[in-house]
Amino acid sequence: MQQLLYLEIPTPNTDSVRSWLRDRFAAPVGDKQLTPDGFTISDRPADPTSETSAPQLCVFVWSLQRTTYLKAFRWSERAVKGESQILQTLTQQIRDAFPYTYSQPPAIAPGTSIFESLASQYPLTVKYFQQFPNGEYDLNRVYWWEQRWRESVKNPQQPKQVIYRESNSSNPSNPQSIPAAIAESTKPEYDLIYLGGALGVIHAAMMAKLGYRVCLVERLIFGRMNREWNISRAEFEGLVEFGLFTQAEFESIILCEYVDGFNKFFDGNNSSHLKADVLHTPTVLNVAINSNKLLHICGAKLREYGGEIIDQTEFEKVIVHGDRVTIKARNLTNDQHVEITGRMLVDAMGSASAIAQQINYGQAFDSVCPTVGAVLEGIGPDVWDATYGDVLFSHGDISRGRQLIWELFPGDGKEMAVYLFHYHQVHPENPGSMLDLYEDFFTILPEYRRCDMDKLVWKKATFGYIPGHFSINANSRRIAFDRLLGIGDAASLQSPLVFTGFGSLVRNLPRLTTLLDTALKHDLLAADDLEQISAYQSNIAVTWLFSKGMMVPTGKHLPPERINSMLNIFFGVMADQPQAVSDRFIKDRLGWLMFNRLAVIAATKNPALIAWIWEMAGAGEMTKWLGSYAAFTGSAIANALLGGWLPQSLRRLQPWIEAKSPKLWLRLLAYS
C-alpha cells in the first residue's frame, strides 16, 4: 500500500464531496467502482478470466475539524494505468468544484436579536452563547469587533480618519492631508489620556504613581475583560519590583499555577524525521491571572494616585494642537458628547484602533491571530489533569486554509480556559473571522478533548483579534504621531509565537514607563521623540519568520501536513535542548548565537525547510527578513562590544547629558 495523494478540501460538507466523487468525477482511464466514502479505480484486465488481481487505486474522504480531507492509495506494487493523469485530473477538478470561500457575517436586521440574526449561519455559536451568563452582550461584542476589523482591512489605502490638526501645517511623519480644526486654547486637564482600559490601565496606573495627571477612557464597563491572561512569575515580578503591586496583591490575583505546560503538534501524516517529542515548558504561561481582579486593582490604584476613569464612552476623534490634544468621545449611556484635553494621548485600543490604522496609512498590521474560546467547567479528571496546561497543541492538519491551534489553561477550581486560534495573513478578501472560528470551536472541541458539550458549564466567552507586524527595523512601523503614542496590540507589541500581548507588555512596561517619563519631563512629545519609546527588539523581529511559516497565504493550497511538519521541526529541536532554551525563545529573550544554532539544527534536520518557508512567505518577505537578520546581527555585535560598560557609563553621565541635551538622552536611553 502506498499513499499517492493527500488533499484538504475546504468545506465542512463532507457529504457533498463524497457525492461529487461518486457521481460527478469521471476518471479519464480505468474502471471506476463506488465505495461508501469514495471510489476505486482498477485497470481493466486484458483477460477477464485471469485470477491475477489488477492494480487498484483507492480514493476516499473523511471529516475532521469541520473540514474534508481526501487521500488516494495504491493497493498494489504496480501502478494503475494512467495513474498520474487520474490524480492530476482529480486534484484540479475537486479544487474547482470546492474552492476557498470566505463568508461574510449577516447584517443584523432592525428589531431582531443577535441570536436571531446569526442562528442560520452559526447555529452552534448561537446555541452555546445563549448559555453564557452575558451571552447576548458578548456575542454582540464579537460581532462588533469582527465588523470593525473587517472595515479596517477592507480598504487599507483609505483608513478612517480620526486624527486632526489644529492648523494646516504638514506633518512629516504622515503625508496624508489632515483637515484643519479649530478649538479654544485651554490648559490641558491631564498629562496623559489613555484610550482602552485593559492593558491601558496597567500602564496608566504606573504613570499615575509617578505623579502624572491621568485619565483613562474605556468603551466598555471598566474591568470587564473578554480574555483571560496567563504569565510566569518571573515576568510579573517586574511590576512588583516597580512597586505597582505588592507580593500579597500578586498572590491574590493568581487563579492557578500549573506544574507543566505541553507543546505538541499533530504528526500522524508526517514522515518519521518530521515527528517530535512533547516540548515541556513548565515556566511559560503557567500562572493563570484573574484578569478582572487585576484590572480592578489597577483601577483602584489609578484613582488612588489621582487618576480618573471614564467608562462606557467611545472615542471618536482626536485634535492635535501645538501644546495639547483634545479628545472627542461619546457617552454610550446617554449619547452625550465628551471632550477631554491632555498633554498627550496613549492609544491602547488594540486591534480595533483607528488611530493605529491612520498613522500607518491603513497598514498597521501584517498578520493577526483570530482567537476564540471560553472559560468552562465539565472537562473531568479522566480527560485532563488540571495541574497541567496545553500551551500550543494541534489535533489535525490545515483546515480550510488555516492551521488551527489549541491552548488550555487550568483556572479557578474546576474551571479551564480553552482557546482556539490560527496565525493569519491579513487580506482584504479574507480578514479572518472570529464567528467562523467560534463555530469551529463549538463543533470540534470534543475532538480536541473528549467531552459532552451539553454537560459543560459555560462561564465566560473569551475572544479577540491579536495583531502582528513584520518589523524590519525600529522604524518600519509607526507607533507615534505628535503627542500620540500606541502601546500593546495597537503597537503590535506581542510575542511572534504565542501572541501573548499581556506578557509582552508586562515584560516591557518598566522600560516603556521610564522612557515616557523622560519624554514628559522634557516635553519631548513630537512624533520622532515618541517613536523612541517603541518596544522594538531585533530578536523578536527576526523570529517573525517562524510565525509567517504558520500562515497559509489566502487562496493557496499547501500540503495539509506542511505547517505541522514545520512546527514539529522547530519544537522538536527545542525539546532536545535544555529547558532554559525554550523558555528564552518563547519569552522573546533568545540571543544571536542560540538563534543561529537552533536554525542550523532545524535546517540540518530538514533541508527542505528553507524552501518551504520561501514558498509560504514569498521572495519579498524573505528579503525583508534578511534585513531583520542583518539588524539582529548588528545589534548583537553592538551589545557584545558595548553592552558591558556603556549602560553603566551612561547612567553616570545622565545628569550632565540630560541637562545639556534631553533629546539626546532620550535616544541614548532608548538604545541602552
XYZ file of C-alpha atoms in Angstrom:
672
model
C 0.000 0.000 0.000
C 1.345 3.437 -0.950
C -0.137 6.880 -0.298
C -0.201 8.905 -3.519
C -2.322 11.951 -2.693
C -3.434 13.900 0.382
C -5.663 16.965 -0.043
C -7.556 19.352 2.191
C -10.970 20.151 0.687
C -12.046 23.476 2.272
C -15.652 22.627 3.097
C -17.370 21.233 6.196
C -19.897 19.473 3.952
C -18.163 16.138 3.544
C -21.331 14.524 2.182
C -21.310 16.865 -0.799
C -17.680 15.989 -1.548
C -18.470 12.301 -1.226
C -21.405 12.664 -3.633
C -19.262 14.631 -6.080
C -16.610 11.897 -6.077
C -19.160 9.190 -6.633
C -21.445 10.917 -9.140
C -19.561 13.772 -10.824
C -15.949 12.755 -11.193
C -15.305 10.892 -14.400
C -11.969 9.084 -14.379
C -10.067 9.651 -17.641
C -8.984 5.992 -17.666
C -9.675 2.810 -15.718
C -12.679 1.087 -14.218
C -14.345 3.215 -11.508
C -16.179 1.367 -8.736
C -18.096 3.182 -5.992
C -17.340 2.716 -2.282
C -19.111 4.182 0.770
C -16.584 7.035 1.078
C -15.343 7.444 -2.487
C -14.340 5.088 -5.244
C -11.690 2.715 -6.536
C -10.154 2.648 -9.996
C -8.669 -0.527 -11.414
C -7.058 -1.423 -14.680
C -9.475 -3.239 -16.919
C -7.963 -6.730 -17.140
C -6.958 -7.857 -20.597
C -8.155 -11.317 -19.662
C -11.360 -11.226 -17.578
C -10.832 -14.869 -16.573
C -7.368 -14.212 -15.087
C -7.047 -14.786 -11.316
C -4.314 -12.122 -11.012
C -5.754 -9.019 -9.357
C -5.497 -5.798 -11.315
C -3.670 -2.767 -9.860
C -6.109 -0.633 -7.904
C -6.312 2.997 -6.837
C -8.466 3.770 -3.794
C -9.812 7.313 -3.137
C -11.777 8.203 0.000
C -12.734 11.214 2.140
C -13.358 11.858 5.829
C -14.252 14.765 8.100
C -12.191 16.374 10.862
C -12.053 19.937 12.246
C -15.169 20.871 10.240
C -13.116 20.213 7.116
C -12.976 17.478 4.497
C -9.807 15.554 3.701
C -9.057 13.232 0.792
C -6.454 10.544 0.350
C -5.582 8.271 -2.535
C -3.746 4.986 -2.033
C -2.405 2.408 -4.438
C -3.316 -1.111 -3.322
C -0.636 -2.844 -5.357
C 3.037 -2.640 -6.137
C 2.315 -1.900 -9.784
C 0.824 1.485 -10.793
C -2.646 1.771 -12.269
C -2.543 2.679 -15.926
C -2.756 6.467 -16.308
C -2.370 6.888 -12.552
C -0.635 10.274 -12.726
C -3.270 11.622 -15.128
C -6.087 10.400 -12.864
C -4.645 12.115 -9.800
C -3.883 15.372 -11.602
C -7.396 15.481 -13.066
C -8.935 14.671 -9.671
C -6.916 17.394 -7.914
C -7.802 20.075 -10.445
C -11.484 19.214 -10.721
C -12.133 18.875 -6.991
C -10.440 22.203 -6.298
C -12.551 23.835 -8.979
C -15.677 22.269 -7.503
C -14.816 23.199 -3.898
C -12.779 26.426 -3.902
C -11.860 28.506 -0.893
C -14.794 30.683 0.141
C -14.758 33.487 2.681
C -18.153 34.099 4.211
C -19.475 37.436 5.435
C -21.436 37.692 8.678
C -25.091 38.553 8.007
C -26.409 42.016 8.730
C -28.341 42.465 11.970
C -31.865 43.343 10.944
C -33.575 46.147 12.890
C -35.671 44.823 15.734
C -34.023 41.372 15.778
C -31.612 39.994 18.355
C -28.071 38.909 17.585
C -29.206 35.337 18.212
C -31.985 35.519 15.616
C -29.715 37.129 13.034
C -26.858 34.611 13.340
C -28.769 31.382 14.029
C -28.894 30.086 10.437
C -25.211 30.715 9.661
C -23.708 29.980 13.082
C -26.148 27.603 14.819
C -23.777 26.155 17.448
C -22.341 29.565 18.263
C -25.842 30.870 18.978
C -26.765 27.745 20.935
C -23.847 27.922 23.345
C -23.629 31.699 23.669
C -27.192 31.538 24.985
C -25.735 29.516 27.872
C -23.118 32.109 28.853
C -24.084 34.462 31.729
C -23.621 37.517 29.463
C -24.030 35.649 26.190
C -26.052 38.151 24.194
C -23.817 41.043 25.241
C -20.653 39.066 24.457
C -21.889 37.849 21.070
C -22.717 41.419 20.157
C -19.134 42.273 21.138
C -17.772 39.525 18.887
C -19.899 40.785 16.020
C -18.903 44.428 16.626
C -15.221 43.556 16.795
C -15.343 41.468 13.617
C -17.160 44.217 11.733
C -14.634 46.801 12.962
C -11.706 44.562 11.974
C -13.166 43.825 8.549
C -13.725 47.513 7.896
C -10.127 48.340 8.826
C -8.610 45.841 6.369
C -11.155 46.161 3.552
C -9.657 49.316 2.050
C -6.269 49.892 3.708
C -5.359 52.790 1.416
C -8.232 54.859 2.829
C -8.409 54.275 6.582
C -10.997 56.031 8.664
C -9.747 59.472 9.662
C -9.766 60.125 13.405
C -6.678 62.360 13.830
C -6.993 66.058 13.033
C -4.647 69.039 13.364
C -5.490 72.499 14.606
C -3.542 74.112 11.748
C -2.849 73.292 8.110
C 0.853 72.669 8.713
C 2.053 69.417 7.219
C 3.164 66.511 9.351
C 6.367 64.854 8.114
C 5.530 61.561 9.824
C 2.255 61.238 7.951
C 1.922 62.739 4.458
C -1.845 62.260 4.482
C -3.706 65.553 4.361
C -5.367 66.281 7.690
C -8.119 68.912 7.660
C -7.781 71.896 9.988
C -9.782 72.018 13.199
C -10.405 74.994 15.448
C -10.557 74.725 19.204
C -10.269 77.216 22.025
C -6.880 77.437 23.690
C -7.056 75.897 27.136
C -4.698 74.413 29.683
C -4.698 70.604 29.457
C -6.769 68.900 32.129
C -4.435 65.896 32.188
C -0.871 64.953 31.348
C -1.917 61.635 29.821
C -5.168 60.393 28.294
C -5.386 56.620 27.780
C -7.821 55.058 25.310
C -8.580 51.442 26.224
C -8.980 50.054 29.724
C -7.494 46.566 29.517
C -3.728 46.746 29.020
C -4.079 50.533 29.147
C -4.998 50.684 32.840
C -1.817 48.876 33.916
C 0.398 51.437 32.216
C -1.892 54.292 33.286
C -1.579 53.254 36.949
C 2.202 53.143 36.632
C 2.327 56.672 35.210
C -0.121 57.981 37.815
C 2.116 56.518 40.500
C 4.920 58.705 39.123
C 2.737 61.770 39.763
C 1.193 62.424 36.355
C -2.433 63.521 35.926
C -4.031 60.592 34.127
C -7.449 59.977 32.566
C -8.495 56.609 31.136
C -11.342 56.349 28.609
C -12.934 52.913 28.136
C -15.674 51.933 25.677
C -16.998 49.125 27.901
C -17.900 48.975 31.569
C -14.488 49.248 33.190
C -12.981 45.997 34.431
C -14.813 43.676 32.044
C -12.385 41.564 30.003
C -13.083 39.320 27.032
C -9.795 37.431 27.507
C -8.081 35.627 30.339
C -4.389 36.229 30.970
C -1.532 33.851 31.703
C 2.042 34.753 32.563
C 5.026 33.396 34.506
C 6.061 34.521 37.982
C 9.386 35.855 36.757
C 7.670 38.087 34.182
C 5.149 39.558 36.610
C 7.853 40.267 39.196
C 8.792 43.370 37.183
C 5.535 45.032 38.281
C 6.202 44.038 41.883
C 9.729 45.443 41.740
C 8.392 48.671 40.243
C 6.049 48.975 43.192
C 2.744 48.851 41.326
C 1.805 45.576 43.046
C 2.771 44.140 46.399
C 3.697 40.471 46.575
C 0.482 39.828 48.501
C -1.608 41.529 45.798
C 0.112 39.443 43.146
C -0.641 36.229 45.041
C -4.279 37.320 45.413
C -4.874 37.506 41.657
C -3.434 34.050 40.900
C -6.207 31.637 39.955
C -3.986 28.640 39.346
C -0.325 27.764 38.916
C 0.120 24.568 36.952
C 3.022 22.126 37.135
C 3.910 21.810 33.465
C 2.821 23.014 30.032
C 2.788 20.878 26.903
C 3.545 21.820 23.299
C 2.681 19.168 20.705
C 1.569 19.257 17.089
C -0.255 16.572 15.149
C 2.204 14.372 13.261
C 0.051 11.492 12.076
C 0.743 12.424 8.457
C 4.385 13.412 8.937
C 7.320 11.252 7.900
C 9.378 9.870 10.774
C 12.042 12.610 10.694
C 9.303 15.264 10.951
C 7.769 13.916 14.146
C 8.683 15.387 17.515
C 8.511 14.686 21.213
C 6.376 16.804 23.516
C 8.086 20.067 24.417
C 7.671 20.742 28.140
C 7.537 24.414 29.170
C 6.736 24.467 32.914
C 7.615 28.162 33.324
C 5.780 29.553 30.270
C 2.261 30.983 30.808
C 1.962 28.729 33.849
C 0.276 31.274 36.135
C -3.395 31.969 35.401
C -4.354 35.515 36.365
C -7.760 36.729 37.476
C -7.874 39.436 34.807
C -10.943 41.192 36.174
C -9.423 41.455 39.647
C -6.111 42.666 38.206
C -7.926 45.416 36.302
C -9.903 46.482 39.355
C -6.733 46.639 41.479
C -5.060 48.765 38.800
C -8.163 50.934 38.533
C -8.238 51.459 42.298
C -4.559 52.383 42.295
C -5.070 54.751 39.373
C -7.793 56.577 41.313
C -5.708 56.472 44.498
C -2.905 58.261 42.644
C -5.322 60.957 41.450
C -6.325 59.477 38.098
C -9.819 59.272 36.612
C -11.661 56.540 34.700
C -14.422 57.427 32.230
C -16.039 54.206 31.016
C -18.868 53.366 28.599
C -17.500 56.166 26.445
C -16.479 55.652 22.815
C -13.584 57.543 21.272
C -14.443 59.370 18.034
C -11.521 61.647 17.148
C -8.504 63.496 18.474
C -7.398 67.028 17.612
C -3.658 67.672 17.931
C -2.757 71.221 18.960
C 0.669 72.711 19.417
C 0.622 72.241 23.189
C -2.047 69.576 23.844
C -4.532 67.107 22.415
C -8.314 67.247 22.591
C -10.275 64.004 22.661
C -13.803 63.936 21.264
C -15.859 60.998 22.536
C -19.457 59.937 23.093
C -21.023 58.581 26.269
C -22.830 55.380 25.260
C -25.310 55.508 28.141
C -26.797 58.936 27.400
C -25.384 59.731 23.919
C -23.780 62.912 25.262
C -20.586 64.295 23.722
C -17.467 64.226 25.883
C -14.394 66.418 25.427
C -11.106 65.907 27.288
C -7.765 67.682 26.937
C -4.306 66.428 27.824
C -0.635 66.899 27.042
C -0.628 63.626 25.092
C -2.701 60.573 24.260
C -1.796 56.887 24.680
C -3.587 54.512 22.297
C -4.265 51.156 23.969
C -7.344 50.263 21.891
C -5.780 47.106 20.445
C -6.551 45.759 17.006
C -9.685 47.917 16.770
C -7.568 51.078 16.896
C -8.448 53.506 14.117
C -5.521 55.645 15.285
C -3.020 52.873 14.533
C -4.601 52.350 11.113
C -4.415 56.039 10.190
C -0.826 56.719 11.227
C 0.268 53.603 9.301
C -1.821 54.511 6.227
C -4.173 51.605 6.887
C -1.371 49.024 7.056
C -0.838 48.866 10.781
C -0.863 45.057 10.904
C 0.596 42.388 8.605
C -0.831 39.423 10.453
C -3.369 38.554 13.079
C -4.382 35.738 15.364
C -8.178 35.485 15.443
C -8.702 33.890 18.858
C -11.863 32.465 20.396
C -12.596 30.351 23.419
C -14.322 30.053 26.737
C -13.869 29.647 30.442
C -15.781 26.479 31.242
C -16.290 23.637 33.673
C -17.093 19.991 32.984
C -13.948 18.504 31.447
C -13.311 15.861 34.089
C -10.057 14.482 35.531
C -10.429 11.365 33.369
C -9.889 13.653 30.358
C -7.480 16.294 31.667
C -5.343 16.682 34.779
C -5.833 20.271 35.921
C -2.246 20.527 37.166
C -1.107 20.710 33.532
C -1.699 23.105 30.649
C -1.615 22.941 26.867
C 0.489 25.882 25.682
C 0.310 25.050 21.958
C -1.427 21.959 20.544
C -2.922 20.841 17.237
C -5.022 17.745 16.635
C -5.246 17.905 12.844
C -3.711 19.357 9.700
C -4.558 22.521 7.733
C -8.282 23.180 7.976
C -9.980 25.402 5.367
C -6.739 27.301 4.777
C -5.794 27.629 8.479
C -3.687 25.625 10.892
C -5.880 25.528 13.980
C -4.058 25.549 17.323
C -5.460 24.979 20.805
C -4.489 26.323 24.215
C -5.807 25.042 27.544
C -5.020 26.681 30.873
C -6.346 25.491 34.256
C -8.160 28.224 36.145
C -10.030 28.736 39.382
C -11.180 25.484 40.969
C -12.532 23.211 38.242
C -12.523 25.957 35.615
C -10.438 25.837 32.462
C -9.752 28.485 29.843
C -9.725 26.889 26.387
C -8.725 28.814 23.259
C -8.678 28.078 19.539
C -6.679 30.318 17.197
C -4.676 30.402 13.996
C -1.927 32.561 12.522
C -3.341 34.546 9.645
C -2.023 36.911 6.995
C -4.216 39.998 6.758
C -6.035 40.075 3.400
C -8.969 42.294 2.313
C -10.942 39.318 0.956
C -10.039 37.116 3.876
C -9.538 39.233 7.011
C -10.033 36.315 9.406
C -13.377 35.591 11.041
C -13.984 35.112 14.764
C -17.553 33.989 14.097
C -16.415 31.220 11.743
C -13.783 30.240 14.292
C -16.356 30.106 17.080
C -18.473 27.720 15.005
C -15.331 25.581 14.616
C -14.658 25.828 18.356
C -18.076 24.565 19.403
C -18.021 21.838 16.732
C -14.553 20.365 17.238
C -13.943 20.880 20.976
C -14.964 17.218 21.574
C -12.340 16.162 19.002
C -9.684 18.019 20.980
C -10.757 16.943 24.462
C -13.392 14.267 24.970
C -16.415 15.990 26.428
C -20.171 16.135 26.254
C -20.830 19.675 25.025
C -24.265 19.797 26.614
C -22.865 18.904 30.051
C -20.264 21.657 30.081
C -20.885 24.762 32.179
C -20.082 27.870 30.142
C -18.728 30.623 32.404
C -17.284 33.273 30.112
C -16.625 33.879 26.396
C -13.028 34.835 25.538
C -12.142 36.282 22.146
C -10.178 38.875 20.259
C -8.027 39.802 17.285
C -4.363 39.820 18.288
C -2.475 41.689 15.557
C 1.146 41.431 14.497
C 3.606 43.329 12.359
C 6.661 42.136 10.437
C 9.345 44.577 11.579
C 12.490 45.096 9.512
C 13.887 47.643 11.953
C 12.735 50.020 14.678
C 11.331 52.460 12.089
C 9.384 50.011 9.920
C 6.112 50.675 11.731
C 4.847 53.963 13.125
C 3.630 53.819 16.698
C 3.535 57.572 17.239
C 2.183 60.854 15.919
C 2.818 64.221 17.533
C 1.506 63.834 21.104
C 0.112 60.353 20.304
C 1.693 57.009 21.322
C 0.499 53.432 20.781
C 1.137 50.587 23.234
C 0.086 46.931 23.447
C -1.774 45.436 20.480
C -2.239 48.901 18.956
C 1.560 48.933 18.595
C 1.721 45.239 17.566
C 3.526 44.527 20.809
C 3.327 40.781 21.347
C 5.329 37.600 21.090
C 5.564 36.348 17.485
C 4.986 32.744 18.528
C 2.454 32.642 21.334
C 0.972 36.101 20.613
C 0.752 36.961 24.289
C 0.151 40.699 24.247
C -0.260 40.768 28.035
C 3.071 39.068 28.727
C 4.919 41.165 26.155
C 3.548 44.403 27.581
C 4.352 43.396 31.163
C 7.926 42.499 30.159
C 8.354 45.901 28.525
C 6.353 48.090 30.931
C 9.205 49.226 33.203
C 11.261 50.282 30.177
C 8.311 51.976 28.443
C 7.423 53.796 31.649
C 10.968 55.106 32.131
C 11.138 56.356 28.541
C 7.710 58.021 28.656
C 8.563 59.640 31.981
C 11.692 61.126 30.395
C 9.757 62.374 27.359
C 7.103 64.041 29.513
C 9.598 65.679 31.852
C 11.285 67.404 28.915
C 8.165 67.881 26.773
C 9.659 65.674 24.044
C 6.265 64.826 22.572
C 6.858 65.169 18.830
C 6.425 62.017 16.755
C 10.155 61.382 16.274
C 10.704 61.647 20.031
C 7.819 59.327 20.949
C 8.980 56.790 18.366
C 11.967 56.195 20.647
C 9.553 54.593 23.113
C 8.950 51.716 20.702
C 9.414 48.289 22.260
C 11.123 47.050 19.078
C 13.552 44.190 19.729
C 15.728 42.836 16.927
C 15.463 39.279 18.255
C 11.647 39.497 18.129
C 11.699 40.920 14.592
C 13.831 38.067 13.328
C 11.546 35.393 14.807
C 8.616 36.738 12.786
C 9.768 34.356 10.061
C 8.589 31.490 12.250
C 5.073 32.874 12.613
C 4.903 33.617 8.879
C 5.699 29.960 8.341
C 2.474 29.090 10.162
C 0.156 31.107 7.902
C -1.443 29.744 4.751
C -1.473 32.547 2.143
C -5.026 33.382 1.064
C -6.184 31.154 -1.796
C -3.049 28.990 -1.733
C -3.184 25.215 -1.400
C -0.419 23.668 0.686
C 0.140 20.022 1.578
C -2.200 19.647 4.571
C 0.576 18.388 6.852
C 3.046 21.159 5.939
C 2.601 23.538 8.894
C 2.524 20.735 11.456
C 5.741 19.446 9.901
C 7.402 22.829 10.322
C 6.156 23.240 13.884
C 7.377 19.778 14.795
C 10.811 20.633 13.417
C 11.124 23.846 15.461
C 9.641 22.482 18.668
C 11.364 19.135 18.279
C 14.711 20.911 18.144
C 13.844 22.859 21.301
C 12.661 19.666 23.014
C 16.182 18.306 22.574
C 17.714 21.399 24.207
C 17.908 22.350 27.884
C 14.649 23.783 29.190
C 16.159 27.261 29.509
C 16.462 27.470 25.701
C 12.731 27.077 25.003
C 11.930 29.357 27.922
C 14.096 32.141 26.479
C 12.824 31.539 22.944
C 9.125 31.750 23.780
C 9.641 34.742 26.090
C 11.475 36.708 23.358
C 14.872 36.583 25.073
C 16.805 34.375 22.652
C 20.254 35.662 21.736
C 22.060 35.696 18.390
C 24.285 32.663 18.982
C 21.488 30.443 20.223
C 19.146 31.577 17.434
C 21.679 30.630 14.785
C 22.472 27.347 16.470
C 18.791 26.335 16.547
C 18.294 27.472 12.939
C 21.227 25.349 11.734
C 19.983 22.300 13.643
C 16.477 22.714 12.188
C 17.775 23.144 8.611
C 20.007 20.096 9.027
C 17.104 18.047 10.306
C 15.027 19.000 7.264
C 16.925 20.638 4.356
C 13.595 21.399 2.641
C 12.669 23.801 5.456
C 14.036 26.934 3.777
C 12.243 26.087 0.526
C 9.002 25.582 2.447
C 9.287 28.950 4.172
C 10.166 30.600 0.851
C 7.020 29.090 -0.707
C 4.817 30.377 2.086
C 6.408 33.773 2.759
C 7.468 34.691 -0.787
C 10.608 36.371 -2.080
C 9.568 39.827 -0.863
C 9.076 38.759 2.753
C 12.259 36.686 2.719
C 14.166 39.761 1.548
C 12.632 41.769 4.383
C 13.643 39.066 6.804
C 17.249 39.262 5.645
C 17.124 42.945 6.575
C 15.792 41.989 10.021
C 18.526 39.404 10.388
C 21.160 41.991 9.468
C 19.752 44.326 12.147
C 19.731 41.448 14.643
C 23.372 40.699 13.847
C 24.350 44.355 14.141
C 22.566 44.619 17.471
C 24.354 41.503 18.742
C 27.738 42.898 17.723
C 26.995 46.267 19.325
C 25.828 44.579 22.513
C 28.940 42.415 22.632
C 31.185 45.459 22.253
C 29.259 47.985 24.306
C 26.755 46.137 26.463
C 29.084 45.520 29.379
C 30.202 49.078 30.044
C 28.139 51.588 28.051
C 24.872 51.446 30.071
C 26.762 51.984 33.339
C 28.756 54.836 31.831
C 25.584 56.481 30.539
C 23.977 56.285 33.967
C 26.968 58.057 35.489
C 26.789 60.726 32.793
C 22.987 61.042 32.935
C 22.809 64.324 34.925
C 25.163 66.081 32.519
C 23.747 64.665 29.248
C 20.099 65.050 30.264
C 20.654 68.660 31.351
C 22.565 69.615 28.213
C 20.512 67.680 25.632
C 17.303 65.948 26.798
C 16.572 64.798 23.230
C 19.957 63.045 23.011
C 19.444 61.495 26.433
C 16.055 60.043 25.386
C 17.661 58.393 22.376
C 20.577 57.018 24.369
C 18.167 55.712 26.990
C 16.059 54.018 24.310
C 19.028 52.071 22.947
C 20.774 51.308 26.226
